[in-house]
Short mmCIF file of C-alpha atoms in Angstrom, two decimals:
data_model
loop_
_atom_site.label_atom_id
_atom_site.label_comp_id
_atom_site.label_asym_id
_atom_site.label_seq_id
_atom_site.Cartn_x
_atom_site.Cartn_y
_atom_site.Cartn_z
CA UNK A 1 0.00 0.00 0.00
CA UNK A 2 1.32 3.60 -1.01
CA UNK A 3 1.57 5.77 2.43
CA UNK A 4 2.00 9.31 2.26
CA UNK A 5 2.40 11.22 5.50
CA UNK A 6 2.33 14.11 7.21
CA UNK A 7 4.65 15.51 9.71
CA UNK A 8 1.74 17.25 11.95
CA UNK A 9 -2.42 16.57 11.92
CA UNK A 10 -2.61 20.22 13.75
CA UNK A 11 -0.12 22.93 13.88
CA UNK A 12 -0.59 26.40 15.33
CA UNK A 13 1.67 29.46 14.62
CA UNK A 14 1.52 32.98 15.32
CA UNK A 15 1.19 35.30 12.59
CA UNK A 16 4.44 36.48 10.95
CA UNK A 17 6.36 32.82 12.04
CA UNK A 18 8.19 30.98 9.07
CA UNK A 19 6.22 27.59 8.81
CA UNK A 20 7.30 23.86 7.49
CA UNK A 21 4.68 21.68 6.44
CA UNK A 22 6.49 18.10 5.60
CA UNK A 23 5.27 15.58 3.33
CA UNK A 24 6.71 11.79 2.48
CA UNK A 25 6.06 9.35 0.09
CA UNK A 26 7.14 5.53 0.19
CA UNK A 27 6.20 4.54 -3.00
CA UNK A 28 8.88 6.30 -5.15
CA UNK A 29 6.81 7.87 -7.14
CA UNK A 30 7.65 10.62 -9.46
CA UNK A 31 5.17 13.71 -8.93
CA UNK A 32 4.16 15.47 -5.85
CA UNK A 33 1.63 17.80 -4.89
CA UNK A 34 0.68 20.36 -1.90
CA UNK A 35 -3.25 21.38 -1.69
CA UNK A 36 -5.19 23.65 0.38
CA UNK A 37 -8.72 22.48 1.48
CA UNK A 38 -11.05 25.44 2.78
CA UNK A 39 -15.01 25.10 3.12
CA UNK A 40 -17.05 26.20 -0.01
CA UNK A 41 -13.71 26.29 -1.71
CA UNK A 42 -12.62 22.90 -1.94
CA UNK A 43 -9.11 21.58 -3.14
CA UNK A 44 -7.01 24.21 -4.75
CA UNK A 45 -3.13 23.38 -5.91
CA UNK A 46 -0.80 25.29 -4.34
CA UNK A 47 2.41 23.78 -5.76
CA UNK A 48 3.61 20.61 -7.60
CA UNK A 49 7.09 18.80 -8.56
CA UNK A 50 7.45 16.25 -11.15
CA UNK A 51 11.24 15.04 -10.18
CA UNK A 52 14.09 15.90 -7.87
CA UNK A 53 14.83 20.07 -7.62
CA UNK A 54 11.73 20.69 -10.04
CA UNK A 55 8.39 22.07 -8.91
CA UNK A 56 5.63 24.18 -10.83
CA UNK A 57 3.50 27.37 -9.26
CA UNK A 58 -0.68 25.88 -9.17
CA UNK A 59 -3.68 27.96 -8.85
CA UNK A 60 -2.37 29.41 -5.28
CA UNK A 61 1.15 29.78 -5.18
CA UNK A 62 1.54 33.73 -4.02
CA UNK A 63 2.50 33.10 0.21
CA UNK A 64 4.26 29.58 -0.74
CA UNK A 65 7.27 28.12 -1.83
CA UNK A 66 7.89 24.37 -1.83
CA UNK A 67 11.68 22.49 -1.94
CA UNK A 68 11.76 18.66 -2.96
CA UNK A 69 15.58 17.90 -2.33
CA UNK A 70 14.69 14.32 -2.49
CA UNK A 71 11.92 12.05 -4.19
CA UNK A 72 10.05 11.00 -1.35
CA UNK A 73 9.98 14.33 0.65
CA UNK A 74 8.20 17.10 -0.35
CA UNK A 75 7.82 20.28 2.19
CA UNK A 76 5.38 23.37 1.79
CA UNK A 77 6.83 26.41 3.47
CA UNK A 78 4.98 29.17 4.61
CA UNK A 79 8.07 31.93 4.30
CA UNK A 80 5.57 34.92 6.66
CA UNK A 81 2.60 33.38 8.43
CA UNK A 82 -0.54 34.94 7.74
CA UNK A 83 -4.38 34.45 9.03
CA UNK A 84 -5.48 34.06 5.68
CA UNK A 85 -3.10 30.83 5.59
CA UNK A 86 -5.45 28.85 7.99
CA UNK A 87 -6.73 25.91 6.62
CA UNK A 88 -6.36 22.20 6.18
CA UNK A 89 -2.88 21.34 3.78
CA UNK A 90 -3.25 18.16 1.68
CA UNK A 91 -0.32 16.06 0.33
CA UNK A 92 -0.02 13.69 -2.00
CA UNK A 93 1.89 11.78 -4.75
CA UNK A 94 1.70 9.56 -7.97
CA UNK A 95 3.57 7.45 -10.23
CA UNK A 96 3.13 9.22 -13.72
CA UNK A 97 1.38 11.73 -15.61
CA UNK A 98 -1.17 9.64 -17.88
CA UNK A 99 -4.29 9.97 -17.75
CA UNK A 100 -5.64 7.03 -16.02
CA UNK A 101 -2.45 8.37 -12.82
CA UNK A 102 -4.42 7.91 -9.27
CA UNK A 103 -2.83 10.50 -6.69
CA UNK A 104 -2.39 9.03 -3.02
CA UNK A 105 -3.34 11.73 -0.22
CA UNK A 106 -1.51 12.30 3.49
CA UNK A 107 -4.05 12.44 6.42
CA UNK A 108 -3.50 16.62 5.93
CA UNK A 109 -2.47 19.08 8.45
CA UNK A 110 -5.03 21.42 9.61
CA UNK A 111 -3.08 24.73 10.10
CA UNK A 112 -4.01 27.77 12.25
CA UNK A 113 -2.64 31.23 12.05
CA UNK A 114 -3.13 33.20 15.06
CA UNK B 1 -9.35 25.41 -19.07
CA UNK B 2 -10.95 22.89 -17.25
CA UNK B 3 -13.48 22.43 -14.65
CA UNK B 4 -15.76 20.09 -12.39
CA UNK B 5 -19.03 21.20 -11.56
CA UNK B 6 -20.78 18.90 -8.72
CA UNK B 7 -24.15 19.46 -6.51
CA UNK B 8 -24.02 21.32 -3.43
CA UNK B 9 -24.50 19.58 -0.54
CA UNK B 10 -25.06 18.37 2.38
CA UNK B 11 -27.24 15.62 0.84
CA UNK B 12 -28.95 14.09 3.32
CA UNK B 13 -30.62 10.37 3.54
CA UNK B 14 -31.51 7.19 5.43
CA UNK B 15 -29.88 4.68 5.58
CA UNK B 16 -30.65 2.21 2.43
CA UNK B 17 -31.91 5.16 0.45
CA UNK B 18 -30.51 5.21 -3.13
CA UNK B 19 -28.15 7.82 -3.89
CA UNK B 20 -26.92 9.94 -7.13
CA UNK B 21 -24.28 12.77 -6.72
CA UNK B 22 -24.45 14.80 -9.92
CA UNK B 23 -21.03 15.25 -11.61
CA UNK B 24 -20.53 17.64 -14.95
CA UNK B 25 -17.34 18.88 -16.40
CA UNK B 26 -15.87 20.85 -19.29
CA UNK B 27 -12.49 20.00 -20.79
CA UNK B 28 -10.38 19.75 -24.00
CA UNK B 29 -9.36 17.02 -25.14
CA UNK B 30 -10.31 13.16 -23.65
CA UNK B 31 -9.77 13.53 -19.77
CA UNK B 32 -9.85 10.58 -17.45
CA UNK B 33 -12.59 11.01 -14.34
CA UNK B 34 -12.59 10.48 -10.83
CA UNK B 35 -14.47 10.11 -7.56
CA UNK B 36 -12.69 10.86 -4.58
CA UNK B 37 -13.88 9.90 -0.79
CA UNK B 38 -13.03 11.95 2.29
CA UNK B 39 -13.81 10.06 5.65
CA UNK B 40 -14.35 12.53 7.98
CA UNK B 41 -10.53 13.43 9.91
CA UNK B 42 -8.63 11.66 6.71
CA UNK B 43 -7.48 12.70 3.67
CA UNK B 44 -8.97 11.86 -0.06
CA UNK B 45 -8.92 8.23 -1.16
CA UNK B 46 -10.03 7.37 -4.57
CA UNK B 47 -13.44 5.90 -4.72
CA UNK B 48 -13.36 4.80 -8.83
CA UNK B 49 -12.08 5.94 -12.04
CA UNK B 50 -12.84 5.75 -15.72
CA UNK B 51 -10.63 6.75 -18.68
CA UNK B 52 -12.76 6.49 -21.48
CA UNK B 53 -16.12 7.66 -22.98
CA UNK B 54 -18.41 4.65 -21.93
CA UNK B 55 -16.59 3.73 -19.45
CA UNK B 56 -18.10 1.93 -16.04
CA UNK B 57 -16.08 2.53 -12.48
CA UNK B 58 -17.32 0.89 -9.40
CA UNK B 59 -15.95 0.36 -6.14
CA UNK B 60 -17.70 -0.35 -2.32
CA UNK B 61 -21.25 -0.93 -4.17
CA UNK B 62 -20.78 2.99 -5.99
CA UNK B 63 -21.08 3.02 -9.76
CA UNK B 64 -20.48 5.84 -12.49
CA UNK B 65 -20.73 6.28 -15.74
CA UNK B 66 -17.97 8.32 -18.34
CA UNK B 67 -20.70 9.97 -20.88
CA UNK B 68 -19.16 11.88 -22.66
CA UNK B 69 -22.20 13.34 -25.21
CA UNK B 70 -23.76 15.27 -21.25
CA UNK B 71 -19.99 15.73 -20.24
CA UNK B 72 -21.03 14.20 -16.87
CA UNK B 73 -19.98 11.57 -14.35
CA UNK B 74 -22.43 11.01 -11.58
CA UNK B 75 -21.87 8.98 -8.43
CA UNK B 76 -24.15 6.52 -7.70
CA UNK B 77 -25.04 3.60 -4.99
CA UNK B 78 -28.71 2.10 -4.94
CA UNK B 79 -28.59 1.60 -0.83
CA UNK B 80 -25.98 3.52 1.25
CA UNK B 81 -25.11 2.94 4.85
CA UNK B 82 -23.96 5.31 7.88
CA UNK B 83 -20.69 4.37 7.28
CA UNK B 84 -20.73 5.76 3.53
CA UNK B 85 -21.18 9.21 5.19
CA UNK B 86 -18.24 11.28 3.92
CA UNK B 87 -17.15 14.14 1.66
CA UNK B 88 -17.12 13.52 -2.34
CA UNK B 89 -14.89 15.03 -4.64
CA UNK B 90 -15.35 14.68 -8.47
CA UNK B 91 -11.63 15.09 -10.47
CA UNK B 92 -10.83 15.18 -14.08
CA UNK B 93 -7.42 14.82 -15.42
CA UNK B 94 -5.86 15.34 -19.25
CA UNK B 95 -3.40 13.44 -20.71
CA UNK B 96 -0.05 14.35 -20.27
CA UNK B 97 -0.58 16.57 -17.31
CA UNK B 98 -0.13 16.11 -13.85
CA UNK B 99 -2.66 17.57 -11.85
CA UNK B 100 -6.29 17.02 -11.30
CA UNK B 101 -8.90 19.63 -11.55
CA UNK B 102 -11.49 19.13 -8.63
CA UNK B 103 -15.19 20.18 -8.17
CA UNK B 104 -15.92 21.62 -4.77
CA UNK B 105 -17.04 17.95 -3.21
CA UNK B 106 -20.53 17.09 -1.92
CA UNK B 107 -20.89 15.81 1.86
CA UNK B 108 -23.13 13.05 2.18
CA UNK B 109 -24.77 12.53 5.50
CA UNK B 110 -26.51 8.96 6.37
CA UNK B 111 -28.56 8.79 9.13
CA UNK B 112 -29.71 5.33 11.04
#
């Protein structure tokens, strides 16, 4: 079974902190992804990598920045904390890109910015 | 671009009640489709899948259909439990891209 996990289920920072949200894969697989989850909203992509050192800017990338210095690790980094950032962070990861790829999802981190 | 249009929810129903969670989308090309499950405290699992027009998925008793003339995709299951109670998420994906494009998700509540 793939597992993808989470370093935190709940986090709480104060507004202005630097924040790390950590994400691992076991499966080896090639593409990674980092999602935010609000109510009404649903999932919006934040930031994805398709290999080692690469990533690409989603629909939501202006607060963010991501670093994937190795394939199974992925981490979401919050550079200036801000209320606006609270919500629940999804992870996940797949093998490829065609069409029929299935992405694997962490348990999530539900963030709040105080 | 793309999109996923799904009903609002909460949808609410008894236990062995049939269900259908309406599913649209608009996209170029020949997408694959997707139902995801949230349990409530967990993070998405995939439900079923189909990659072609015609196409069946099922999974856990849930069915859906690829049409691709009505661009839809609807979730169905002809006698749900309390334990199906969850958030759904419909997903598209194009070939030769990575990500998925979601619809908003539909909570499903089933009571005793």
């Amino acid at each position: 079974d793939v597992k993808v996990t989470q370093s935190s289920r709940y986090l709480v920072k104060r507004t202005g902190e630097k924040v790390f949200l950590e994400c691992v894969q076991d499966m080896d697989h090639e593409n990674m992804f980092w999602y935010r989850q609000d109510p009404g909203l649903g999932l919006r992509l934040i930031y994805f990598s398709y290999d080692v050192k690469m990533k690409e800017k989603g629909d939501i990338p202006e607060g963010y920045s991501v670093s994937r210095e190795k394939k199974e690790r992925f981490s979401l980094i919050l550079e200036s904390a801000s209320t606006n950032q609270t919500s629940m962070y999804l992870c996940a990861s797949s093998l490829w890109s065609g069409a029929a790829d299935t992405q694997y999802f962490g348990p999530g981190t539900r963030l709040t910015v105080l | 671009g793309d999109s996923v249009t799904q009903m609002e929810g909460p949808v609410t129903l008894s236990e062995e009640a049939c269900l259908t969670i309406n599913c649209t989308y608009t996209a170029t090309g020949y997408p694959s489709l997707f139902w995801y499950v949230q349990y409530p405290g967990e993070g998405l699992q995939l439900l079923l899948k189909a990659t072609k027009a015609d196409d069946k998925g099922s999974n856990k008793g849930f069915e859906a259909t690829y049409r691709k003339e009505t661009t839809s995709f609807h979730l169905e299951k002809g006698s749900v439990q309390v334990s199906d109670s969850a958030v759904y998420f419909c997903a598209l994906k194009n070939s030769g891209y990575s990500t998925l494009t979601f619809g908003k998700g539909t909570m499903l509540l089933v009571s005793p």
